[in-house]
PDB file of C-alpha atoms in Angstrom:
ATOM      1  CA  UNK A   1       0.169  -0.004  -0.282  1.00  0.00           C
ATOM      2  CA  UNK A   2       1.388   3.379  -0.995  1.00  0.00           C
ATOM      3  CA  UNK A   3       1.933   5.965   0.984  1.00  0.00           C
ATOM      4  CA  UNK A   4      -0.877   8.687   0.103  1.00  0.00           C
ATOM      5  CA  UNK A   5      -3.164   5.563   0.457  1.00  0.00           C
ATOM      6  CA  UNK A   6      -2.646   5.019   3.572  1.00  0.00           C
ATOM      7  CA  UNK A   7      -3.213   8.744   5.000  1.00  0.00           C
ATOM      8  CA  UNK A   8      -6.174   8.958   2.173  1.00  0.00           C
ATOM      9  CA  UNK A   9      -8.128   5.834   4.624  1.00  0.00           C
ATOM     10  CA  UNK A  10      -6.876   8.085   7.989  1.00  0.00           C
ATOM     11  CA  UNK A  11      -8.594  11.031   6.727  1.00  0.00           C
ATOM     12  CA  UNK A  12     -11.637   9.210   5.475  1.00  0.00           C
ATOM     13  CA  UNK A  13     -11.946   7.363   8.551  1.00  0.00           C
ATOM     14  CA  UNK A  14     -11.447  10.254  10.977  1.00  0.00           C
ATOM     15  CA  UNK A  15     -13.999  11.979   8.518  1.00  0.00           C
ATOM     16  CA  UNK A  16     -16.369   9.137   9.195  1.00  0.00           C
ATOM     17  CA  UNK A  17     -15.504   9.753  13.068  1.00  0.00           C
ATOM     18  CA  UNK A  18     -16.528  13.346  13.566  1.00  0.00           C
ATOM     19  CA  UNK A  19     -19.786  12.464  10.862  1.00  0.00           C
ATOM     20  CA  UNK A  20     -20.746  10.105  13.325  1.00  0.00           C
ATOM     21  CA  UNK A  21     -19.851  11.850  16.485  1.00  0.00           C
ATOM     22  CA  UNK A  22     -22.333  14.868  14.897  1.00  0.00           C
ATOM     23  CA  UNK A  23     -25.382  12.048  15.148  1.00  0.00           C
ATOM     24  CA  UNK A  24     -24.988  11.165  18.378  1.00  0.00           C
ATOM     25  CA  UNK A  25     -24.653  15.013  19.562  1.00  0.00           C
ATOM     26  CA  UNK A  26     -27.879  15.907  17.432  1.00  0.00           C
ATOM     27  CA  UNK A  27     -29.033  13.103  19.749  1.00  0.00           C
ATOM     28  CA  UNK A  28     -27.870  13.448  22.890  1.00  0.00           C
ATOM     29  CA  UNK A  29     -27.713  17.741  23.946  1.00  0.00           C
ATOM     30  CA  UNK A  30     -30.252  18.819  25.837  1.00  0.00           C
ATOM     31  CA  UNK A  31     -30.871  22.363  24.120  1.00  0.00           C
ATOM     32  CA  UNK A  32     -30.957  23.659  20.085  1.00  0.00           C
ATOM     33  CA  UNK A  33     -28.137  25.474  20.117  1.00  0.00           C
ATOM     34  CA  UNK A  34     -25.733  22.952  21.172  1.00  0.00           C
ATOM     35  CA  UNK A  35     -27.487  21.067  18.911  1.00  0.00           C
ATOM     36  CA  UNK A  36     -26.715  23.117  16.517  1.00  0.00           C
ATOM     37  CA  UNK A  37     -23.282  23.880  17.445  1.00  0.00           C
ATOM     38  CA  UNK A  38     -22.467  20.192  17.437  1.00  0.00           C
ATOM     39  CA  UNK A  39     -23.898  19.771  13.792  1.00  0.00           C
ATOM     40  CA  UNK A  40     -22.444  22.761  12.241  1.00  0.00           C
ATOM     41  CA  UNK A  41     -18.530  22.373  13.607  1.00  0.00           C
ATOM     42  CA  UNK A  42     -18.681  18.722  13.401  1.00  0.00           C
ATOM     43  CA  UNK A  43     -20.188  18.866   9.990  1.00  0.00           C
ATOM     44  CA  UNK A  44     -17.539  21.213   9.119  1.00  0.00           C
ATOM     45  CA  UNK A  45     -14.952  19.032  10.157  1.00  0.00           C
ATOM     46  CA  UNK A  46     -15.762  16.027   8.742  1.00  0.00           C
ATOM     47  CA  UNK A  47     -16.393  17.898   5.268  1.00  0.00           C
ATOM     48  CA  UNK A  48     -13.133  18.958   5.124  1.00  0.00           C
ATOM     49  CA  UNK A  49     -11.444  15.231   6.356  1.00  0.00           C
ATOM     50  CA  UNK A  50     -13.317  13.379   3.638  1.00  0.00           C
ATOM     51  CA  UNK A  51     -12.545  15.231   0.977  1.00  0.00           C
ATOM     52  CA  UNK A  52      -9.107  15.707   1.594  1.00  0.00           C
ATOM     53  CA  UNK A  53      -9.180  11.851   1.994  1.00  0.00           C
ATOM     54  CA  UNK A  54     -10.554  11.989  -1.461  1.00  0.00           C
ATOM     55  CA  UNK A  55      -8.257  14.333  -2.780  1.00  0.00           C
ATOM     56  CA  UNK A  56      -5.709  12.234  -2.071  1.00  0.00           C
ATOM     57  CA  UNK A  57      -7.473   9.598  -4.267  1.00  0.00           C
ATOM     58  CA  UNK A  58      -7.244  11.793  -7.284  1.00  0.00           C
ATOM     59  CA  UNK A  59      -4.572  11.893  -9.736  1.00  0.00           C
ATOM     60  CA  UNK A  60      -4.992  15.891  -9.562  1.00  0.00           C
ATOM     61  CA  UNK A  61      -6.808  16.355 -13.467  1.00  0.00           C
ATOM     62  CA  UNK A  62     -10.317  17.533 -13.306  1.00  0.00           C
ATOM     63  CA  UNK A  63     -11.810  15.973 -10.685  1.00  0.00           C
ATOM     64  CA  UNK A  64      -9.279  17.451  -8.326  1.00  0.00           C
ATOM     65  CA  UNK A  65     -10.743  20.863  -9.083  1.00  0.00           C
ATOM     66  CA  UNK A  66     -14.482  19.589  -8.442  1.00  0.00           C
ATOM     67  CA  UNK A  67     -13.661  18.414  -5.007  1.00  0.00           C
ATOM     68  CA  UNK A  68     -11.865  21.957  -4.234  1.00  0.00           C
ATOM     69  CA  UNK A  69     -15.212  23.927  -5.623  1.00  0.00           C
ATOM     70  CA  UNK A  70     -17.495  21.445  -3.227  1.00  0.00           C
ATOM     71  CA  UNK A  71     -15.163  21.839  -0.667  1.00  0.00           C
ATOM     72  CA  UNK A  72     -15.293  26.068  -0.899  1.00  0.00           C
ATOM     73  CA  UNK A  73     -18.620  25.350  -1.553  1.00  0.00           C
ATOM     74  CA  UNK A  74     -19.360  23.583   1.819  1.00  0.00           C
ATOM     75  CA  UNK A  75     -17.039  25.578   4.094  1.00  0.00           C
ATOM     76  CA  UNK A  76     -19.193  28.943   2.673  1.00  0.00           C
ATOM     77  CA  UNK A  77     -22.996  27.480   3.338  1.00  0.00           C
ATOM     78  CA  UNK A  78     -22.616  25.285   5.651  1.00  0.00           C
ATOM     79  CA  UNK A  79     -21.875  27.802   8.777  1.00  0.00           C
ATOM     80  CA  UNK A  80     -23.730  30.239   7.255  1.00  0.00           C
ATOM     81  CA  UNK A  81     -26.909  28.144   7.454  1.00  0.00           C
ATOM     82  CA  UNK A  82     -25.996  26.807  10.768  1.00  0.00           C
ATOM     83  CA  UNK A  83     -26.053  30.843  11.728  1.00  0.00           C
ATOM     84  CA  UNK A  84     -29.052  31.738   9.745  1.00  0.00           C
ATOM     85  CA  UNK A  85     -30.435  28.878  11.331  1.00  0.00           C
ATOM     86  CA  UNK A  86     -29.808  29.577  15.340  1.00  0.00           C
ATOM     87  CA  UNK A  87     -30.442  33.189  14.602  1.00  0.00           C
ATOM     88  CA  UNK A  88     -33.868  32.630  13.696  1.00  0.00           C
ATOM     89  CA  UNK A  89     -34.416  30.483  16.329  1.00  0.00           C
ATOM     90  CA  UNK A  90     -33.175  33.534  18.500  1.00  0.00           C
ATOM     91  CA  UNK A  91     -35.609  35.495  16.842  1.00  0.00           C
ATOM     92  CA  UNK A  92     -38.102  33.776  17.670  1.00  0.00           C
ATOM     93  CA  UNK A  93     -37.852  33.333  20.806  1.00  0.00           C
ATOM     94  CA  UNK A  94     -36.433  30.390  21.263  1.00  0.00           C
ATOM     95  CA  UNK A  95     -34.198  30.685  24.763  1.00  0.00           C
ATOM     96  CA  UNK A  96     -30.641  28.496  25.991  1.00  0.00           C
ATOM     97  CA  UNK A  97     -31.189  25.703  28.575  1.00  0.00           C
ATOM     98  CA  UNK A  98     -30.040  28.470  30.840  1.00  0.00           C
ATOM     99  CA  UNK A  99     -31.898  30.904  30.166  1.00  0.00           C
ATOM    100  CA  UNK A 100     -34.866  28.513  30.662  1.00  0.00           C
ATOM    101  CA  UNK A 101     -33.905  27.725  34.088  1.00  0.00           C
ATOM    102  CA  UNK A 102     -33.172  31.218  34.991  1.00  0.00           C
ATOM    103  CA  UNK A 103     -36.515  31.900  34.375  1.00  0.00           C
ATOM    104  CA  UNK A 104     -37.543  29.075  35.924  1.00  0.00           C
ATOM    105  CA  UNK A 105     -35.775  30.094  39.081  1.00  0.00           C
ATOM    106  CA  UNK A 106     -37.490  33.788  38.960  1.00  0.00           C
ATOM    107  CA  UNK A 107     -41.060  32.113  38.664  1.00  0.00           C
ATOM    108  CA  UNK A 108     -40.343  30.301  41.664  1.00  0.00           C
ATOM    109  CA  UNK A 109     -38.836  32.927  43.901  1.00  0.00           C
ATOM    110  CA  UNK A 110     -42.009  35.117  42.729  1.00  0.00           C
TER     111      UNK A 110
END
């Protein structure tokens, strides 16, 4: 096995690990904002690692250029979409877990 094949396999497996850990974070975290954060960060890292691993498997031709454009597109749109989602939830009145527990304590005190 070639060095690039081994390094590519490591990048691909690391990307799969981050993708799966982000999926687990969607189910395990307590509120919407931490779930969005887990999904967006791990999604970006997983995309970089997976496309990096695929780039090492190409023969540096047109497929390489396509993968680079896909990576650039994902690096622009994924954080932007996560930010827009969190901002619209905040604008809609959704509170974080800490703010919700603070409001509950204030209501109990009254």
